[in-house]
CSV table of C-alpha atoms (C1' of nucleotides) in Angstrom, one decimal:
chain,number,residue,atom,x,y,z
A,1167,UNK,CA,146.2,-105.9,-14.1
A,1168,UNK,CA,148.5,-103.7,-12.1
A,1169,UNK,CA,148.1,-100.4,-13.9
A,1170,UNK,CA,146.4,-97.5,-12.1
A,1171,UNK,CA,142.7,-97.4,-12.6
A,1172,UNK,CA,141.3,-94.1,-13.1
A,1173,UNK,CA,138.5,-92.7,-11.0
A,1174,UNK,CA,136.2,-92.4,-14.0
A,1175,UNK,CA,136.7,-96.0,-14.8
A,1176,UNK,CA,135.8,-97.0,-11.2
A,1177,UNK,CA,132.6,-94.9,-11.3
A,1178,UNK,CA,131.6,-96.5,-14.5
A,1179,UNK,CA,132.2,-100.0,-13.1
A,1180,UNK,CA,129.7,-99.0,-10.4
A,1181,UNK,CA,127.2,-98.1,-13.0
A,1182,UNK,CA,127.7,-101.3,-14.9
A,1183,UNK,CA,127.2,-103.3,-11.7
A,1184,UNK,CA,123.9,-101.5,-11.0
A,1185,UNK,CA,122.7,-102.2,-14.7
A,1186,UNK,CA,123.7,-105.8,-14.4
A,1187,UNK,CA,121.8,-106.2,-11.1
A,1188,UNK,CA,118.8,-104.8,-12.9
A,1189,UNK,CA,119.3,-107.2,-15.7
A,1190,UNK,CA,119.6,-110.0,-13.2
A,1191,UNK,CA,116.2,-109.1,-11.8
A,1192,UNK,CA,114.8,-109.4,-15.2
A,1193,UNK,CA,116.4,-112.8,-15.8
A,1194,UNK,CA,118.6,-111.7,-18.7
A,1195,UNK,CA,121.4,-114.1,-19.1
A,1196,UNK,CA,123.8,-112.2,-21.5
A,1197,UNK,CA,124.4,-108.6,-22.3
A,1198,UNK,CA,126.6,-106.9,-24.9
A,1199,UNK,CA,129.0,-104.0,-24.3
A,1200,UNK,CA,126.6,-102.0,-26.4
A,1201,UNK,CA,123.6,-102.6,-24.2
A,1202,UNK,CA,125.7,-101.9,-21.0
A,1203,UNK,CA,126.9,-98.7,-22.6
A,1204,UNK,CA,123.5,-97.5,-23.3
A,1205,UNK,CA,122.4,-97.9,-19.7
A,1206,UNK,CA,125.6,-96.3,-18.3
A,1207,UNK,CA,125.6,-93.4,-20.6
A,1208,UNK,CA,128.8,-94.3,-22.2
A,1209,UNK,CA,130.1,-96.1,-25.3
A,1210,UNK,CA,130.6,-99.8,-26.1
A,1211,UNK,CA,134.3,-99.3,-26.7
A,1212,UNK,CA,134.5,-97.6,-23.2
A,1213,UNK,CA,132.9,-100.5,-21.6
A,1214,UNK,CA,135.2,-103.0,-23.2
A,1215,UNK,CA,138.3,-101.0,-22.4
A,1216,UNK,CA,137.1,-100.6,-18.7
A,1217,UNK,CA,136.6,-104.2,-18.3
A,1218,UNK,CA,139.8,-105.1,-20.1
A,1219,UNK,CA,141.9,-103.7,-17.4
A,1220,UNK,CA,140.8,-106.6,-15.2
A,1221,UNK,CA,140.7,-109.5,-17.5
A,1222,UNK,CA,138.5,-110.7,-20.4
A,1223,UNK,CA,135.1,-111.8,-19.2
A,1224,UNK,CA,133.1,-111.8,-22.4
A,1225,UNK,CA,132.5,-114.2,-25.3
A,1226,UNK,CA,133.1,-113.0,-28.7
A,1227,UNK,CA,130.0,-113.0,-30.8
A,1228,UNK,CA,127.8,-113.4,-27.7
A,1229,UNK,CA,128.7,-110.8,-25.1
A,1230,UNK,CA,128.9,-111.2,-21.4
A,1231,UNK,CA,127.2,-113.5,-19.0
A,1232,UNK,CA,125.2,-111.2,-16.7
A,1233,UNK,CA,125.6,-113.3,-13.6
A,1234,UNK,CA,129.3,-113.9,-14.2
A,1235,UNK,CA,130.2,-110.3,-15.0
A,1236,UNK,CA,128.1,-109.1,-12.0
A,1237,UNK,CA,130.1,-111.4,-9.8
A,1238,UNK,CA,133.4,-110.2,-11.2
A,1239,UNK,CA,132.5,-106.6,-10.7
A,1240,UNK,CA,131.4,-107.2,-7.2
A,1241,UNK,CA,134.8,-108.8,-6.5
A,1242,UNK,CA,136.6,-106.0,-8.3
A,1243,UNK,CA,134.8,-103.3,-6.5
A,1244,UNK,CA,135.2,-105.1,-3.2
A,1245,UNK,CA,131.5,-105.3,-2.6
A,1246,UNK,CA,131.4,-109.1,-2.3
A,1247,UNK,CA,132.0,-108.7,1.4
A,1248,UNK,CA,130.8,-106.6,4.3
A,1249,UNK,CA,132.3,-103.3,5.3
A,1250,UNK,CA,131.9,-102.0,8.8
A,1251,UNK,CA,131.1,-98.3,8.7
A,1252,UNK,CA,131.0,-95.7,11.4
A,1253,UNK,CA,129.2,-92.5,11.1
A,1254,UNK,CA,130.4,-89.3,12.8
A,1255,UNK,CA,127.8,-86.6,13.1
A,1256,UNK,CA,124.2,-87.4,14.0
A,1257,UNK,CA,122.8,-84.3,12.4
A,1258,UNK,CA,120.4,-84.0,9.5
A,1259,UNK,CA,122.8,-85.5,6.9
A,1260,UNK,CA,124.0,-88.1,9.3
A,1261,UNK,CA,120.5,-89.4,10.1
A,1262,UNK,CA,119.6,-89.4,6.4
A,1263,UNK,CA,122.6,-91.5,5.7
A,1264,UNK,CA,121.9,-93.8,8.5
A,1265,UNK,CA,118.6,-94.8,7.1
A,1266,UNK,CA,119.8,-95.0,3.5
A,1267,UNK,CA,118.7,-98.4,2.4
A,1268,UNK,CA,121.1,-98.7,-0.5
A,1269,UNK,CA,124.2,-98.8,1.7
A,1270,UNK,CA,123.0,-101.9,3.5
A,1271,UNK,CA,122.1,-103.5,0.1
A,1272,UNK,CA,125.7,-103.2,-1.0
A,1273,UNK,CA,127.2,-104.5,2.2
A,1274,UNK,CA,128.1,-101.2,3.9
A,1275,UNK,CA,127.0,-101.8,7.5
A,1276,UNK,CA,126.6,-98.8,9.7
A,1277,UNK,CA,127.6,-100.3,13.1
A,1278,UNK,CA,128.4,-97.1,15.0
A,1279,UNK,CA,127.3,-93.6,15.2
A,1280,UNK,CA,129.1,-90.8,17.1
A,1281,UNK,CA,128.4,-87.2,18.0
A,1282,UNK,CA,129.8,-84.5,20.2
A,1283,UNK,CA,126.4,-83.2,21.3
A,1284,UNK,CA,125.7,-84.6,24.8
A,1285,UNK,CA,122.0,-84.3,24.1
A,1286,UNK,CA,122.3,-86.8,21.4
A,1287,UNK,CA,124.8,-89.3,23.0
A,1288,UNK,CA,123.0,-92.3,24.4
A,1289,UNK,CA,120.1,-92.1,22.0
A,1290,UNK,CA,119.3,-95.3,20.3
A,1291,UNK,CA,119.1,-95.4,16.4
A,1292,UNK,CA,117.7,-98.8,15.5
A,1293,UNK,CA,120.3,-101.3,16.6
A,1294,UNK,CA,123.0,-98.6,17.3
A,1295,UNK,CA,123.4,-96.3,20.3
A,1296,UNK,CA,125.0,-92.9,19.7
A,1297,UNK,CA,128.5,-92.7,21.4
A,1298,UNK,CA,130.3,-89.6,22.5
A,1299,UNK,CA,133.0,-88.5,20.1
A,1300,UNK,CA,135.5,-89.0,22.7
A,1301,UNK,CA,134.9,-92.7,22.4
A,1302,UNK,CA,136.1,-92.6,18.8
A,1303,UNK,CA,139.3,-94.5,19.3
A,1304,UNK,CA,137.6,-97.2,21.4
A,1305,UNK,CA,134.7,-97.6,18.9
A,1306,UNK,CA,136.9,-97.9,15.9
A,1307,UNK,CA,139.2,-100.3,17.6
A,1308,UNK,CA,136.6,-102.6,19.2
A,1309,UNK,CA,134.1,-102.7,16.4
A,1310,UNK,CA,136.8,-103.0,13.8
A,1311,UNK,CA,135.7,-100.2,11.7
A,1312,UNK,CA,136.8,-100.1,8.0
A,1313,UNK,CA,135.2,-97.0,6.8
A,1314,UNK,CA,134.2,-93.7,8.4
A,1315,UNK,CA,131.6,-91.3,7.2
A,1316,UNK,CA,132.3,-87.6,8.2
A,1317,UNK,CA,129.1,-85.6,8.4
A,1318,UNK,CA,130.5,-83.0,10.7
A,1319,UNK,CA,131.1,-79.2,10.3
A,1320,UNK,CA,134.1,-78.3,8.3
A,1321,UNK,CA,136.2,-77.0,11.1
A,1322,UNK,CA,135.9,-80.4,12.9
A,1323,UNK,CA,136.6,-82.6,10.0
A,1324,UNK,CA,140.3,-82.6,9.8
A,1325,UNK,CA,140.9,-83.4,13.4
A,1326,UNK,CA,138.4,-86.2,13.4
A,1327,UNK,CA,139.8,-87.6,10.2
A,1328,UNK,CA,143.2,-87.8,11.8
A,1329,UNK,CA,141.9,-89.6,14.9
A,1330,UNK,CA,139.9,-92.0,12.8
A,1331,UNK,CA,142.9,-93.0,10.7
A,1332,UNK,CA,145.2,-93.3,13.7
A,1333,UNK,CA,142.6,-95.5,15.3
A,1334,UNK,CA,142.4,-97.8,12.2
A,1335,UNK,CA,139.9,-96.5,9.8
A,1336,UNK,CA,141.0,-97.4,6.4
A,1337,UNK,CA,138.9,-95.0,4.2
A,1338,UNK,CA,136.9,-91.9,4.6
A,1339,UNK,CA,133.7,-90.5,3.0
A,1340,UNK,CA,133.8,-86.8,3.7
A,1341,UNK,CA,130.7,-84.5,3.6
A,1342,UNK,CA,132.6,-81.5,5.1
A,1343,UNK,CA,133.6,-78.8,2.6
A,1344,UNK,CA,137.2,-79.3,3.6
A,1345,UNK,CA,140.2,-80.9,1.7
A,1346,UNK,CA,141.2,-83.6,4.2
A,1347,UNK,CA,144.9,-84.4,4.5
A,1348,UNK,CA,145.6,-87.9,5.5
A,1349,UNK,CA,148.2,-90.6,4.6
A,1350,UNK,CA,148.4,-91.5,0.9
A,1351,UNK,CA,147.2,-95.0,1.5
A,1352,UNK,CA,143.9,-93.8,3.0
A,1353,UNK,CA,141.3,-93.2,0.3
A,1354,UNK,CA,139.1,-90.3,0.8
A,1355,UNK,CA,136.0,-89.4,-1.3
A,1356,UNK,CA,134.4,-86.0,-0.9
A,1357,UNK,CA,130.7,-85.3,-1.3
A,1358,UNK,CA,130.2,-81.6,-1.5
A,1359,UNK,CA,126.7,-80.6,-2.3
A,1360,UNK,CA,127.4,-76.9,-2.6
A,1361,UNK,CA,130.0,-77.7,-5.3
A,1362,UNK,CA,127.5,-79.8,-7.2
A,1363,UNK,CA,125.0,-76.9,-7.2
A,1364,UNK,CA,127.6,-74.5,-8.2
A,1365,UNK,CA,128.4,-76.8,-11.2
A,1366,UNK,CA,124.9,-76.3,-12.3
A,1367,UNK,CA,125.0,-72.7,-11.7
A,1368,UNK,CA,128.1,-72.4,-13.7
A,1369,UNK,CA,126.8,-74.4,-16.6
A,1370,UNK,CA,123.7,-72.1,-16.8
A,1371,UNK,CA,125.7,-68.9,-16.4
A,1372,UNK,CA,128.1,-69.8,-19.1
A,1373,UNK,CA,125.2,-70.5,-21.5
A,1374,UNK,CA,123.8,-67.0,-20.8
A,1375,UNK,CA,127.2,-65.5,-21.6
A,1376,UNK,CA,127.5,-67.5,-24.9
A,1377,UNK,CA,124.2,-66.4,-26.3
B,1387,UNK,CA,137.2,-67.3,-23.2
B,1388,UNK,CA,134.9,-69.4,-25.3
B,1389,UNK,CA,136.6,-72.8,-25.0
B,1390,UNK,CA,134.8,-75.5,-23.2
B,1391,UNK,CA,135.6,-75.6,-19.5
B,1392,UNK,CA,136.1,-79.0,-18.1
B,1393,UNK,CA,134.2,-80.4,-15.1
B,1394,UNK,CA,137.3,-80.7,-13.0
B,1395,UNK,CA,138.2,-77.1,-13.6
B,1396,UNK,CA,134.8,-76.0,-12.4
B,1397,UNK,CA,135.1,-78.0,-9.3
B,1398,UNK,CA,138.4,-76.5,-8.6
B,1399,UNK,CA,136.9,-73.1,-9.0
B,1400,UNK,CA,134.5,-73.9,-6.2
B,1401,UNK,CA,137.4,-74.9,-4.1
B,1402,UNK,CA,139.2,-71.6,-4.7
B,1403,UNK,CA,136.1,-69.7,-3.9
B,1404,UNK,CA,135.7,-71.4,-0.7
B,1405,UNK,CA,139.3,-70.9,0.2
B,1406,UNK,CA,139.1,-67.2,-0.7
B,1407,UNK,CA,136.1,-66.8,1.5
B,1408,UNK,CA,137.9,-68.2,4.3
B,1409,UNK,CA,140.8,-65.8,3.7
B,1410,UNK,CA,138.4,-62.9,3.4
B,1411,UNK,CA,137.1,-63.9,7.0
B,1412,UNK,CA,140.8,-63.5,8.1
B,1413,UNK,CA,141.1,-60.2,6.3
B,1414,UNK,CA,143.9,-61.4,4.1
B,1415,UNK,CA,144.2,-59.0,1.2
B,1416,UNK,CA,146.3,-61.0,-1.3
B,1417,UNK,CA,146.9,-64.7,-2.1
B,1418,UNK,CA,149.4,-66.4,-4.4
B,1419,UNK,CA,148.5,-69.3,-6.7
B,1420,UNK,CA,150.8,-71.4,-4.5
B,1421,UNK,CA,148.8,-70.7,-1.4
B,1422,UNK,CA,145.5,-71.3,-3.2
B,1423,UNK,CA,146.9,-74.6,-4.4
B,1424,UNK,CA,147.8,-75.8,-1.0
B,1425,UNK,CA,144.3,-75.2,0.2
B,1426,UNK,CA,142.6,-76.7,-2.8
B,1427,UNK,CA,144.9,-79.8,-2.9
B,1428,UNK,CA,146.2,-78.9,-6.4
B,1429,UNK,CA,149.3,-77.2,-7.8
B,1430,UNK,CA,150.1,-73.6,-8.4
B,1431,UNK,CA,150.3,-74.1,-12.2
B,1432,UNK,CA,147.0,-75.6,-12.2
B,1433,UNK,CA,145.4,-72.7,-10.3
B,1434,UNK,CA,146.9,-70.2,-12.8
B,1435,UNK,CA,145.8,-72.4,-15.8
B,1436,UNK,CA,142.3,-72.6,-14.4
B,1437,UNK,CA,142.0,-69.0,-13.9
B,1438,UNK,CA,143.6,-68.1,-17.2
B,1439,UNK,CA,140.5,-69.5,-19.0
B,1440,UNK,CA,138.5,-66.6,-17.8
B,1441,UNK,CA,141.0,-63.7,-18.0
B,1442,UNK,CA,144.0,-62.6,-15.9
B,1443,UNK,CA,143.2,-61.4,-12.5
B,1444,UNK,CA,146.5,-61.4,-10.8
B,1445,UNK,CA,149.5,-59.1,-10.4
B,1446,UNK,CA,152.9,-60.5,-11.1
B,1447,UNK,CA,155.2,-60.4,-8.2
B,1448,UNK,CA,152.3,-60.0,-5.8
B,1449,UNK,CA,149.5,-62.6,-6.4
B,1450,UNK,CA,145.7,-62.2,-6.5
B,1451,UNK,CA,143.6,-59.7,-4.6
B,1452,UNK,CA,141.5,-61.9,-2.3
B,1453,UNK,CA,138.4,-59.7,-2.6
B,1454,UNK,CA,138.6,-59.2,-6.3
B,1455,UNK,CA,139.3,-62.8,-7.1
B,1456,UNK,CA,136.5,-63.9,-4.9
B,1457,UNK,CA,134.1,-61.5,-6.7
B,1458,UNK,CA,135.2,-62.7,-10.1
B,1459,UNK,CA,134.8,-66.3,-9.2
B,1460,UNK,CA,131.3,-65.7,-7.8
B,1461,UNK,CA,130.5,-64.1,-11.2
B,1462,UNK,CA,132.1,-66.8,-13.1
B,1463,UNK,CA,130.4,-69.6,-11.1
B,1464,UNK,CA,127.1,-67.7,-11.3
B,1465,UNK,CA,126.7,-67.5,-7.5
B,1466,UNK,CA,126.6,-63.7,-7.4
B,1467,UNK,CA,122.8,-64.0,-7.7
B,1468,UNK,CA,119.9,-66.0,-6.3
B,1469,UNK,CA,118.7,-69.3,-7.7
B,1470,UNK,CA,115.3,-70.6,-7.1
B,1471,UNK,CA,115.3,-74.2,-6.2
B,1472,UNK,CA,112.6,-76.7,-5.8
B,1473,UNK,CA,113.1,-80.0,-3.9
B,1474,UNK,CA,111.2,-83.1,-5.0
B,1475,UNK,CA,111.1,-85.8,-2.2
B,1476,UNK,CA,110.5,-84.9,1.3
B,1477,UNK,CA,112.1,-88.1,2.6
B,1478,UNK,CA,115.3,-88.3,4.7
B,1479,UNK,CA,117.6,-87.0,2.3
B,1480,UNK,CA,115.2,-84.3,1.2
B,1481,UNK,CA,114.8,-83.0,4.6
B,1482,UNK,CA,118.5,-83.0,5.3
B,1483,UNK,CA,119.0,-81.0,2.2
B,1484,UNK,CA,116.3,-78.6,3.1
B,1485,UNK,CA,118.0,-77.6,6.3
B,1486,UNK,CA,121.4,-77.6,4.8
B,1487,UNK,CA,122.7,-74.1,5.7
B,1488,UNK,CA,125.4,-73.9,3.1
B,1489,UNK,CA,122.8,-73.8,0.2
B,1490,UNK,CA,121.3,-70.6,1.5
B,1491,UNK,CA,124.7,-69.1,2.1
B,1492,UNK,CA,125.6,-69.5,-1.6
B,1493,UNK,CA,122.3,-68.1,-2.9
B,1494,UNK,CA,120.5,-71.4,-3.5
B,1495,UNK,CA,117.0,-70.7,-2.3
B,1496,UNK,CA,114.7,-73.6,-1.6
B,1497,UNK,CA,111.4,-72.1,-2.3
B,1498,UNK,CA,109.3,-75.3,-2.9
B,1499,UNK,CA,109.1,-78.8,-1.8
B,1500,UNK,CA,107.1,-81.6,-3.4
B,1501,UNK,CA,106.2,-85.1,-2.5
B,1502,UNK,CA,103.9,-87.8,-3.7
B,1503,UNK,CA,102.9,-89.0,-0.3
B,1504,UNK,CA,99.6,-87.5,0.7
B,1505,UNK,CA,100.5,-87.8,4.3
B,1506,UNK,CA,103.3,-85.3,3.8
B,1507,UNK,CA,101.5,-82.9,1.4
B,1508,UNK,CA,100.3,-79.9,3.4
B,1509,UNK,CA,103.0,-80.1,6.0
B,1510,UNK,CA,104.8,-76.9,6.7
B,1511,UNK,CA,108.6,-76.8,6.6
B,1512,UNK,CA,109.7,-73.4,7.9
B,1513,UNK,CA,108.5,-70.9,5.2
B,1514,UNK,CA,107.5,-73.6,2.7
B,1515,UNK,CA,104.4,-75.9,2.4
B,1516,UNK,CA,104.8,-79.3,0.9
B,1517,UNK,CA,102.9,-79.6,-2.3
B,1518,UNK,CA,101.6,-82.6,-4.1
B,1519,UNK,CA,103.8,-83.9,-7.0
B,1520,UNK,CA,100.8,-83.4,-9.3
B,1521,UNK,CA,101.4,-79.6,-8.7
B,1522,UNK,CA,104.8,-79.8,-10.1
B,1523,UNK,CA,104.1,-77.9,-13.4
B,1524,UNK,CA,102.2,-75.2,-11.6
B,1525,UNK,CA,104.8,-74.7,-8.9
B,1526,UNK,CA,107.8,-74.6,-11.3
B,1527,UNK,CA,106.0,-72.1,-13.5
B,1528,UNK,CA,104.5,-69.8,-10.8
B,1529,UNK,CA,107.5,-69.7,-8.5
B,1530,UNK,CA,109.9,-69.5,-11.5
B,1531,UNK,CA,112.1,-72.4,-10.4
B,1532,UNK,CA,115.6,-72.5,-11.9
B,1533,UNK,CA,117.0,-75.7,-10.4
B,1534,UNK,CA,115.4,-78.9,-9.2
B,1535,UNK,CA,116.8,-81.3,-6.7
B,1536,UNK,CA,115.6,-84.9,-7.2
B,1537,UNK,CA,115.6,-86.9,-4.0
B,1538,UNK,CA,113.2,-89.6,-5.1
B,1539,UNK,CA,113.4,-93.2,-5.8
B,1540,UNK,CA,115.3,-94.4,-8.9
B,1541,UNK,CA,112.1,-95.5,-10.7
B,1542,UNK,CA,110.4,-92.1,-10.4
B,1543,UNK,CA,113.4,-89.9,-11.3
B,1544,UNK,CA,113.2,-89.9,-15.0
B,1545,UNK,CA,109.5,-89.1,-15.3
B,1546,UNK,CA,109.9,-86.2,-12.8
B,1547,UNK,CA,112.9,-84.9,-14.6
B,1548,UNK,CA,111.1,-84.8,-17.9
B,1549,UNK,CA,108.2,-83.0,-16.2
B,1550,UNK,CA,110.4,-80.6,-14.5
B,1551,UNK,CA,112.3,-79.6,-17.6
B,1552,UNK,CA,109.1,-79.3,-19.6
B,1553,UNK,CA,107.8,-77.0,-17.0
B,1554,UNK,CA,110.8,-74.7,-17.1
B,1555,UNK,CA,113.5,-76.1,-14.7
B,1556,UNK,CA,116.9,-75.3,-16.2
B,1557,UNK,CA,119.1,-77.7,-14.2
B,1558,UNK,CA,118.9,-80.8,-12.1
B,1559,UNK,CA,120.6,-82.2,-9.1
B,1560,UNK,CA,119.9,-85.9,-9.0
B,1561,UNK,CA,120.2,-88.1,-6.0
B,1562,UNK,CA,118.6,-91.1,-7.6
B,1563,UNK,CA,120.9,-93.8,-8.9
B,1564,UNK,CA,119.7,-93.3,-12.4
B,1565,UNK,CA,121.3,-91.9,-15.5
B,1566,UNK,CA,118.8,-89.2,-16.4
B,1567,UNK,CA,118.2,-88.4,-20.1
B,1568,UNK,CA,117.2,-84.9,-20.7
B,1569,UNK,CA,117.9,-82.2,-23.3
B,1570,UNK,CA,121.6,-81.4,-23.9
B,1571,UNK,CA,121.2,-77.8,-22.7
B,1572,UNK,CA,119.9,-79.0,-19.3
B,1573,UNK,CA,122.9,-79.5,-16.9
B,1574,UNK,CA,122.5,-82.5,-14.7
B,1575,UNK,CA,124.8,-83.4,-11.8
B,1576,UNK,CA,124.5,-86.7,-10.1
B,1577,UNK,CA,125.2,-87.5,-6.5
B,1578,UNK,CA,125.3,-91.2,-5.9
B,1579,UNK,CA,126.3,-92.1,-2.4
B,1580,UNK,CA,126.6,-95.8,-3.0
B,1581,UNK,CA,129.1,-95.1,-5.8
B,1582,UNK,CA,131.2,-93.0,-3.6
B,1583,UNK,CA,131.3,-95.8,-1.0
B,1584,UNK,CA,132.2,-98.3,-3.7
B,1585,UNK,CA,135.1,-96.0,-4.8
B,1586,UNK,CA,136.4,-96.4,-1.3
B,1587,UNK,CA,135.9,-100.1,-1.3
B,1588,UNK,CA,137.5,-100.5,-4.6
B,1589,UNK,CA,140.6,-98.5,-3.5
B,1590,UNK,CA,141.0,-100.7,-0.5
B,1591,UNK,CA,140.4,-104.0,-2.2
B,1592,UNK,CA,142.9,-103.1,-4.9
B,1593,UNK,CA,145.5,-102.4,-2.3
B,1594,UNK,CA,144.9,-105.8,-0.8
B,1595,UNK,CA,145.4,-107.4,-4.1
B,1596,UNK,CA,148.7,-105.5,-4.7
B,1597,UNK,CA,150.3,-106.4,-1.5
C,1476,DC,C1',131.6,-128.2,-42.9
C,1477,DT,C1',131.5,-123.6,-44.7
C,1478,DA,C1',129.7,-119.0,-44.8
C,1479,DC,C1',127.8,-115.4,-42.2
C,1480,DA,C1',126.6,-112.5,-38.6
C,1481,DT,C1',128.0,-111.0,-34.1
C,1482,DT,C1',130.7,-109.1,-30.7
C,1483,DT,C1',134.9,-109.1,-27.9
C,1484,DG,C1',139.6,-107.5,-26.9
C,1485,DT,C1',143.2,-104.3,-28.0
C,1486,DG,C1',146.9,-101.5,-30.4
C,1487,DA,C1',147.0,-97.1,-32.5
C,1488,DA,C1',145.1,-92.6,-33.1
C,1489,DG,C1',143.1,-88.6,-31.5
C,1490,DC,C1',141.8,-85.6,-27.9
C,1491,DT,C1',142.0,-83.5,-23.2
C,1492,DT,C1',144.1,-82.4,-19.1
C,1493,DT,C1',148.0,-81.6,-16.4
C,1494,DT,C1',152.7,-80.3,-15.6
C,1495,DC,C1',156.8,-77.9,-16.9
C,1496,DA,C1',159.6,-74.0,-17.6
C,1497,DC,C1',160.4,-69.5,-18.5
C,1498,DA,C1',159.7,-64.7,-20.3
C,1499,DA,C1',157.2,-60.7,-18.7
C,1500,DG,C1',155.7,-57.7,-15.2
C,1501,DC,C1',155.2,-55.8,-10.7
C,1502,DT,C1',157.1,-54.2,-6.0
C,1503,DT,C1',160.7,-53.3,-3.0
C,1504,DT,C1',165.3,-52.1,-1.7
C,1505,DC,C1',169.3,-49.6,-2.0
D,279,DG,C1',166.6,-45.7,-11.2
D,280,DA,C1',168.8,-50.1,-11.5
D,281,DA,C1',168.9,-54.6,-9.4
D,282,DA,C1',166.8,-58.2,-6.9
D,283,DG,C1',163.1,-61.0,-5.6
D,284,DC,C1',158.6,-62.7,-6.4
D,285,DT,C1',154.7,-64.4,-9.0
D,286,DT,C1',151.8,-64.4,-13.0
D,287,DG,C1',150.4,-65.9,-17.6
D,288,DT,C1',151.2,-69.1,-21.1
D,289,DG,C1',153.2,-71.9,-24.9
D,290,DA,C1',155.1,-76.5,-25.2
D,291,DA,C1',155.8,-81.2,-23.5
D,292,DA,C1',154.1,-84.9,-21.0
D,293,DA,C1',150.7,-87.8,-19.3
D,294,DG,C1',146.2,-89.6,-19.3
D,295,DC,C1',141.7,-90.8,-21.3
D,296,DT,C1',138.6,-91.9,-25.0
D,297,DT,C1',137.5,-93.3,-29.6
D,298,DC,C1',138.6,-95.9,-33.6
D,299,DA,C1',139.0,-99.8,-36.3
D,300,DC,C1',139.9,-104.4,-37.0
D,301,DA,C1',141.7,-109.1,-36.2
D,302,DA,C1',140.2,-113.0,-33.6
D,303,DA,C1',136.8,-115.8,-31.7
D,304,DT,C1',132.2,-117.6,-31.1
D,305,DG,C1',127.7,-119.0,-32.4
D,306,DT,C1',124.1,-119.9,-36.2
D,307,DA,C1',122.2,-121.2,-40.5
D,308,DG,C1',122.2,-123.7,-44.5
DNA sequence: CTACATTTGTGAAGCTTTTCACAAGCTTTC
DNA sequence: GAAAGCTTGTGAAAAGCTTCACAAATGTAG
């Protein structure tokens, strides 16, 4: 149980959990690795290998209990609890994220929003009032923020990341096109939309060359 | 030059290109694999190996010409041209993407927006008027759409993807939490924000267990 | 209770990606 | 023009990930 789990495994676990929740909605009671694989776009062997890193949850000849496996995966992924999340950057992307219903559904609670634009500070977004970026340390400390979403320009991201971590944030979701450097024990995931588009562009360009 | 290029390599190429563009801004003329590695969060050997799949662009003892390598990477990634992009879903995420300045900077031109909500259809977003989703085939055909961004609910995504591909879209950027099934020659990249948050949650939860 | 049909869990094999290490090549210096 | 100092490009080794294949376990039918 102590070996390092690869990123791709973690992503697949998320997929499995989503599939299981759909199955729960349909009142399915058991599911085989084969069925899970089909929904997640992978193979049965991969599903079993992924799960085997955390224990053995299935019954031979029968498959997995949907409810039990979903519960186990929630625990493994850490979404059997609430996470307090702060959002930095109340621009377009920030506001889209703020209203993103799926975050709340998985226990990610956006309890603070910060921005550097004085015109935005003080505005009320639902239950939250936008704070000035200078309040970052206070907000992170007082509201006991776990995770920080950075939806700020690239040149501001590194400085904010450092302040956030120093103030107690434990993980970062970074939308800026910058490779953040933080302590090794602070997980960072990057979402880079241009990069995703470029992946498409590359795939199509390569095809052209090949033909 | 014909071997399959891994996803991770493509992503790194994007990183390198961004770093090179920054260096161009500073009027740097050459850069070593070591310097590029530092900016991209990887190693010098990895940079050289990545580039070696496409030819040899450097000069031993000196490094790479910033301008030349940037040009080569733009060509390799296919961003030395314009791509016509349509956006389906004029909700929060859609509108954030529409105004995302970095897309335009890399040649991704959002030339159409579609939505199924009659209240939104006909609205004018800058140079674009929102079309009804029923117009999808006509819009894709007439405006010669290359890439389609799907910012729609999960249950609508598969059907729209199929229509888009049938109408001529060549690649898809999918924001819905659904594994799209399309022809093998249609590249799809998925952006799943909940999954990214869960990766953080997992990393932090695992740490807790370990200690 | 036995035979049969499933399906898991897992070592081993196969494949891919990353890292290593060094010869080859370019530039500069003396 | 030879020597020194870098830095690339690349086989080979190492590490990591996925697929295979099958024993073991469970449920079902007769």
